[in-house]
Short mmCIF file of C-alpha atoms in Angstrom, two decimals:
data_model
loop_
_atom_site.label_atom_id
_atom_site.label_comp_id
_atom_site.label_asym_id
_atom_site.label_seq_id
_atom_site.Cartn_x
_atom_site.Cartn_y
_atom_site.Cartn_z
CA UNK A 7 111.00 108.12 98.76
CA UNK A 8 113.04 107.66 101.73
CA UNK A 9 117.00 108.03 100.99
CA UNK A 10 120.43 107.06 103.11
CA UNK A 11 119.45 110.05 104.66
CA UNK A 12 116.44 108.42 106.54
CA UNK A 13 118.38 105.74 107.59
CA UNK A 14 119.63 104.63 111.40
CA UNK A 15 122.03 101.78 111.63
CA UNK A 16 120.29 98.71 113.28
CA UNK A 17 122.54 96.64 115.31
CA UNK A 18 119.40 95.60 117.09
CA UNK A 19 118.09 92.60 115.65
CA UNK A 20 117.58 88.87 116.73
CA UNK A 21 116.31 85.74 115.76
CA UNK A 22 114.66 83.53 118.29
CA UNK A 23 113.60 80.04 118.95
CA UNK A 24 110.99 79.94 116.42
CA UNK A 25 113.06 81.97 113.54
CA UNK A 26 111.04 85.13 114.21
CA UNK A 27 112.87 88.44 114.20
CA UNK A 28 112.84 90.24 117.48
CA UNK A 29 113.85 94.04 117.60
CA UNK A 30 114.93 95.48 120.79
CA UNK A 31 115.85 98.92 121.59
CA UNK A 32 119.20 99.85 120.44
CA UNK A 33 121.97 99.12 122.88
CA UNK A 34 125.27 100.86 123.56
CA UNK A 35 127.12 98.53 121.21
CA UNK A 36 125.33 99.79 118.39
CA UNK A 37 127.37 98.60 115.30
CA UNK A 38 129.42 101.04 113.54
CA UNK A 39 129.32 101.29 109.68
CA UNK A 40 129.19 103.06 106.42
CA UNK A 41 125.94 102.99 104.69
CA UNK A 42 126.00 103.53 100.84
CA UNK A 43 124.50 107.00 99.95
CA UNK A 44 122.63 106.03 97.14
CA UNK A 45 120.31 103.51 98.34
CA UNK A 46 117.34 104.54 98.37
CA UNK A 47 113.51 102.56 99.16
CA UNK A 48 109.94 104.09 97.92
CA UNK A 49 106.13 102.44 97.66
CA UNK A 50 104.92 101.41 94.67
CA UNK A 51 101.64 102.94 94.55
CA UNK A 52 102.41 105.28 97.13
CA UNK A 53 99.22 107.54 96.00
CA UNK A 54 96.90 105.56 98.08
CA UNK A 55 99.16 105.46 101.84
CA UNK A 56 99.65 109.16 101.08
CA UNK A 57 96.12 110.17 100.75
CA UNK A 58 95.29 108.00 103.75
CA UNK A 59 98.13 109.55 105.69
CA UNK A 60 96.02 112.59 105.31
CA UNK A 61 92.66 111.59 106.53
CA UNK A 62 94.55 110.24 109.60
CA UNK A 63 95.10 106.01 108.29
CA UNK A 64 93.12 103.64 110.15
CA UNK A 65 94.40 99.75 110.13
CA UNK A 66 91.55 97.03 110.67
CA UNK A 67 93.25 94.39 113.08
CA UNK A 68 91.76 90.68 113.70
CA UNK A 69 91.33 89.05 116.69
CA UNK A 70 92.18 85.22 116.18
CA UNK A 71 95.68 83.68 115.50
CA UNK A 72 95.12 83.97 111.90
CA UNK A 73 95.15 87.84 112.01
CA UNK A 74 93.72 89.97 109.35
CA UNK A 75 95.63 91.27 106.01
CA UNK A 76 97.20 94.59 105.95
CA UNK A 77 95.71 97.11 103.78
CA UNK A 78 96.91 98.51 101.86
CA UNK A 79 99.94 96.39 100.32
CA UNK A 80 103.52 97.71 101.32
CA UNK A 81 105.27 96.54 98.04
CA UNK A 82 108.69 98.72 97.75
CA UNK A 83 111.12 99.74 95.22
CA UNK A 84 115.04 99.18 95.99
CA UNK A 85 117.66 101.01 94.41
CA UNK A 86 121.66 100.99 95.50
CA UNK A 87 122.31 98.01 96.18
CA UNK A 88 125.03 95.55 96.03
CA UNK A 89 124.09 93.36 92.81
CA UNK A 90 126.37 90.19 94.27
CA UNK A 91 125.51 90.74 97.72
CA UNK A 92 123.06 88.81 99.64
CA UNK A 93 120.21 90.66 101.81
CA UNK A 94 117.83 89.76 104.37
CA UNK A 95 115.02 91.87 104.94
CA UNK A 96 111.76 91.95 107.28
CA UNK A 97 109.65 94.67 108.13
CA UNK A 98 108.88 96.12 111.85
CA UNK A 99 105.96 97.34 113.33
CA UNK A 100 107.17 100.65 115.09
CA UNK A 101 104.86 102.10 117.70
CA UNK A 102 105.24 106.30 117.05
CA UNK A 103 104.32 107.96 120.59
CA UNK A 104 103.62 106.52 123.99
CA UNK A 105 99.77 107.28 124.34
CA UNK A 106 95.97 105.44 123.10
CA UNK A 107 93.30 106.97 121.33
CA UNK A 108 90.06 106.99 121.01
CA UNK A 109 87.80 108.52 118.03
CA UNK A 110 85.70 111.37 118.98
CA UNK A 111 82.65 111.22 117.26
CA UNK A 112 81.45 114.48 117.51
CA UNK A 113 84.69 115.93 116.55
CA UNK A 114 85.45 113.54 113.85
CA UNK A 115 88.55 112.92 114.76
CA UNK A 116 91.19 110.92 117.64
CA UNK A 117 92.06 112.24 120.94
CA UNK A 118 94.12 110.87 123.17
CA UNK A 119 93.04 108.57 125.86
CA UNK A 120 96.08 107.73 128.25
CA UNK A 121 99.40 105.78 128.18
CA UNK A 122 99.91 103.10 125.28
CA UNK A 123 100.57 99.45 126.59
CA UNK A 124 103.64 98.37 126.53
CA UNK A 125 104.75 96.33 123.57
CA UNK A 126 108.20 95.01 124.71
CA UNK A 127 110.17 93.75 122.45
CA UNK A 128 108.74 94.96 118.56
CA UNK A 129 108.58 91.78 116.29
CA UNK A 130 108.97 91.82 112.90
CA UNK A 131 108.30 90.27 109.29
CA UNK A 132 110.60 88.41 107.89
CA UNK A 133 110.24 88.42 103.91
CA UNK A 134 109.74 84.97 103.11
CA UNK A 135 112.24 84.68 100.35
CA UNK A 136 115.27 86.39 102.44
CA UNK A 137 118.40 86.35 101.77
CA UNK A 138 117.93 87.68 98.65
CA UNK A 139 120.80 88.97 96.04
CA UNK A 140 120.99 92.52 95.46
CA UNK A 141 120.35 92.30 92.04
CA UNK A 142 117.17 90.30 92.63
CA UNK A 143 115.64 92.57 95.27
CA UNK A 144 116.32 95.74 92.40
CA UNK A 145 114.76 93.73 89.41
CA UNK A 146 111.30 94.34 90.75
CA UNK A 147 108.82 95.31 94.36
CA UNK A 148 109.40 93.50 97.09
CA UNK A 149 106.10 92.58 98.33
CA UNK A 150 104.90 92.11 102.06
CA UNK A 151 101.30 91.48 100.66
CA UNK A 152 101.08 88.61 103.50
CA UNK A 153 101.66 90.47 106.29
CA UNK A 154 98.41 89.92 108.89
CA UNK A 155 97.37 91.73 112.14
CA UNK A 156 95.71 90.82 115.13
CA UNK A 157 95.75 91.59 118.82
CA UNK A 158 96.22 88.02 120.00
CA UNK A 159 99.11 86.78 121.46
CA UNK A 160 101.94 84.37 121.07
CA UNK A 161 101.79 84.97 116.84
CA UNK A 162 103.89 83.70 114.57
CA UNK A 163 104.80 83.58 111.05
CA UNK A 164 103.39 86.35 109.00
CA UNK A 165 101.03 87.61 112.07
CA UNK A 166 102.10 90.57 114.09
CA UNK A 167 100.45 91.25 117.48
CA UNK A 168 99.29 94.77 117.82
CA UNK A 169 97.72 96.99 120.58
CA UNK A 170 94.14 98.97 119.32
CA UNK A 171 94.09 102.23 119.61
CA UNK A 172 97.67 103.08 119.00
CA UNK A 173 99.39 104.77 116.19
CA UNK A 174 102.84 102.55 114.17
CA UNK A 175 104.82 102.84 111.38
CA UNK A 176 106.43 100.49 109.35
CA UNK A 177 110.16 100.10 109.30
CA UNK A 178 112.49 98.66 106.48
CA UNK A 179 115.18 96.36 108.14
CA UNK A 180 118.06 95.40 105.39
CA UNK A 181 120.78 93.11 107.10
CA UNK A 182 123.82 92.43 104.21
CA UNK A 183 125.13 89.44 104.68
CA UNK A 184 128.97 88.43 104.41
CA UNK A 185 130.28 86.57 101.71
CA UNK A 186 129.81 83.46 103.59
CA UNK A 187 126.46 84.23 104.64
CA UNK A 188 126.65 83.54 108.18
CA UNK A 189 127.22 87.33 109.32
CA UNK A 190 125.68 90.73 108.57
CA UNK A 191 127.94 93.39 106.86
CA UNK A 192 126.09 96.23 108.11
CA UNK A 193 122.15 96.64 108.93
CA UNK A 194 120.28 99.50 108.27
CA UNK A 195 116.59 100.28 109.15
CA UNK A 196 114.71 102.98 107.21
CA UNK A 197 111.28 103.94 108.57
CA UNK A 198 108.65 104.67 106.20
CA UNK A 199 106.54 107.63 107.95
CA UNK A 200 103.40 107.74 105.00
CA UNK A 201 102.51 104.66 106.41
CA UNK A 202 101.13 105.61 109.54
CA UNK A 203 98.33 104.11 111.11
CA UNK A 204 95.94 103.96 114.08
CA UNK A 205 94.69 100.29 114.76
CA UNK A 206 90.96 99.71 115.18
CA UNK A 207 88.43 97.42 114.55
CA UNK A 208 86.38 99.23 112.42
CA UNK A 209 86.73 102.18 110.36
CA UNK A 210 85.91 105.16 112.40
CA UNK A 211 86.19 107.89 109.67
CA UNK A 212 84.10 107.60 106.55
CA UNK A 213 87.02 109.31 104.22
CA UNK A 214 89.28 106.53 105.11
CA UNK A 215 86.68 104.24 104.74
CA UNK A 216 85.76 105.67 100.80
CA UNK A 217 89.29 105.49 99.88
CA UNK A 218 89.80 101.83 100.95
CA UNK A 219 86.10 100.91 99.68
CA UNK A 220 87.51 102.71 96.06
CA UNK A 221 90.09 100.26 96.28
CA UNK A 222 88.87 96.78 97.56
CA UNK A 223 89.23 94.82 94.46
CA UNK A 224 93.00 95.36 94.98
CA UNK A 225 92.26 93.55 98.97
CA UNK A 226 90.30 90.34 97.23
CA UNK A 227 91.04 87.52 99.68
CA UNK A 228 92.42 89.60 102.46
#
């Protein structure tokens, strides 16, 4: 579960010319605000990102436009929040260190292989049904089952553009609106570290591969 305690205010976020969220490195006029201490955000059916967090998670990417469906399903619990209040929320795909790897076959493992490519500006998922009331976004998951990756460019939509051989994390953006729903409140993001990942384009390690095989008829049409 990650708590207020996880949490970094995010000032940082923009929509552009095509209603996509684009997330920039905080600037100096990072937003000042109070951030309620008992909200808190966890997976539902965490079992399976922790015990691929442990065999080192590798994410399958697509090529094309269309991208390819993340697996496994980030569908999270909210708790804390303002019942009346409205909510947007999106997810980002955080890159975790500056370098590329490469799997080592004889090792059975990744190495690194030189300097990651530079992503720019991170784009993000917006969920499709934001904003969202409080309430609503407690009652039950909030899924992000539609989420696709690929490393082609100029996505859009539910497709995110990633590099291979590079490690993210996924990032919980919450933006409370104001009572005339044309400002934020306050934004928070609150990174989710058990999700973890190396992008490839096949699976390299056989563990990850059995635990995701165990699983497929939860990834039917992916």
């Amino acid at each position: 579960m990650c708590s207020a305690a996880s949490y970094a205010m995010c000032s940082h976020v923009k929509v552009d010319n095509r209603s996509n969220w684009i997330c920039s490195e905080p600037g100096s006029n990072k937003k000042q605000s109070t951030i309620d201490s008992t909200i808190s955000a966890s997976i539902e059916g965490d079992d399976i990102w922790y015990r691929l967090n442990e065999e080192n998670h590798e994410m399958i990417i697509g090529h094309g436009l269309q991208g390819r469906r993340m697996f496994p399903n980030c569908n999270l619990r909210l708790t804390g929040l303002k019942t009346s209040s409205y909510y947007c929320c999106g997810l980002e795909v955080r890159g975790v260190d500056g370098f590329k790897y490469a799997f080592d076959n004889a090792n059975n493992r990744f190495v690194q292989c030189g300097l990651a490519e530079n992503d720019g500006l991170k784009r993000m998922y917006r969920h499709k049904d934001s904003p969202i009331l409080g309430q609503g976004l407690m009652k039950g998951p909030v899924s992000f089952k539609t989420l696709k990756f690929t490393t082609a460019q100029d996505t859009d939509g539910n497709v995110i553009e990633l590099k291979l051989g590079q490690r993210y994390i996924l990032v919980l953006h919450l933006i409370e609106l104001s009572d005339n729903m044309d400002q934020p409140n306050q934004c928070m993001e609150i990174p989710l570290p058990v999700t973890e990942f190396i992008t490839v384009t096949a699976i390299n390690n056989s563990a990850v591969g059995a635990i995701k095989n165990i699983n497929r008829p939860n990834i039917a049409q992916m």
